[in-house]
Amino acid sequence: MNPKASLILLISLLASPICVAEPEPASQDLPETVTIRDLLQIVREKSPRYALARNQIEAAEAEVVAADVLPNPKISYGRFDQAGGRRNTQFDGPSQQNITVEVPMLLAGQRGARKDNAERQVDVAAARVEVDYNQLIRESWRLFAQLLANQQRVSVLDEARLELERLQTIISGKQNAGTASQYDVLRITQEVQSLNTRLENAQTNLSSTLGELASLLGFPHWKPQASGTLEPIGVSADVDKLWQQAEQRNPDLETARREMIAADSGLEKAERERWPVPSLMFGTAFTDKPYGNTTFAGVSVDLPIFDRGQGGIARAAAEVHASQLKRELLMAATRQELERAVDVLARRRATLAKAEKEVVAPLPTLKQMAEDAYRLGQTGLIELLDSSRTRTEIKLNHLELLQNEIEAELDVMNASGLLAVYFENPA
């Protein structure tokens, strides 16, 4: 190879982009089919969103480390040199050097109060993480139920499409035999096309739900299939018993309780901080030509004449009052939300039970009667199509009723603080 060609080859290699292997997305480690328990376990163990929420605890723990650190001592150095006038009027020698060490002394318990307040803030951060975790569970569970419902909607519509295509084949055969009109063929064709449109729309909704779930948990390109039966969870509707659970387990109420403790700790910290911090000072001063050395010891402290920590104590007292009001408001709001959720759940259950008994249960009989009547010539195509459409609508409405009841149960579990408890112990 001649030198010119070698140079061109080298330049082209240097100019070509370097291919860097992209990191594999985290979704590759996730299963393709999940149950609700699998999903909630993924939320807790692998979700980047939950990991980000837990970072609040790490930040609060860092404040504990900072609060436990003693203040640094100060060292100062100075030098005096004779600048003019008669020599040796201030000291014996042409220069004097001073070195002083100042050590702050936290004698009023400021360090312990700071650390205690920081630890209480860690408790508050942990409670807030639990609030975020429960909200993440609720939203993930809701999307899982929606995913199951959308999968079954696609299945119902696909089953209806197959049934209509079977009827379409029968009617086409009748037209060839001269016993069906062109109108019948056109009517069944339009019905099939309309159902295909609904099926495509249901598939789009299914894809949208998958995208919402992946976005919520922080897993790009993850499109799992929901495994399980779309059925109610079975949450109790006893509002008094649920309220007892809420007082102990509701994460919002627990956060408010811990905020009250932290506010009291903050008031104690402010009362400790109002005391001035004295500093012990030690030093030496020495001259040269001739050499002479002296030592120095003393104390320095602020005089609390004007600023006696009134502002910090006032702010801390206001935070204590605000935390009390917040907890009282949360107690009332949570009780009201629980009663609302239980009332909605009771109504949803009654509606679902009535629909399953009076509407869903007769479906097989209705289908058989409609087909028999059409074969015997007692009804026409319009009546047969109407019967098929009605059965499909009933099935879709049943799925919607199931989904609504599950969401109502999730509202009850969220208000009573049972979401995380159910995941840890379904019994």
CSV table of C-alpha atoms in Angstrom, one decimal, residues 73-78 98-103 280-285 296:
chain,number,residue,atom,x,y,z
A,73,PRO,CA,-11.5,25.6,66.9
A,74,LYS,CA,-10.1,28.8,65.5
A,75,ILE,CA,-6.5,29.7,65.3
A,76,SER,CA,-5.4,33.3,64.6
A,77,TYR,CA,-1.9,34.7,63.9
A,78,GLY,CA,-0.8,38.3,64.0
A,98,ASN,CA,0.8,36.5,68.4
A,99,ILE,CA,-0.7,33.1,68.0
A,100,THR,CA,-4.1,32.4,69.6
A,101,VAL,CA,-6.3,29.3,69.6
A,102,GLU,CA,-10.1,29.7,70.3
A,103,VAL,CA,-12.2,26.7,71.3
A,280,LEU,CA,-11.9,29.4,75.6
A,281,MET,CA,-8.8,31.2,74.2
A,282,PHE,CA,-5.2,30.2,74.6
A,283,GLY,CA,-2.3,32.0,73.0
A,284,THR,CA,1.3,33.1,73.1
A,285,ALA,CA,3.1,36.3,72.1
A,296,PHE,CA,-2.3,34.2,77.2
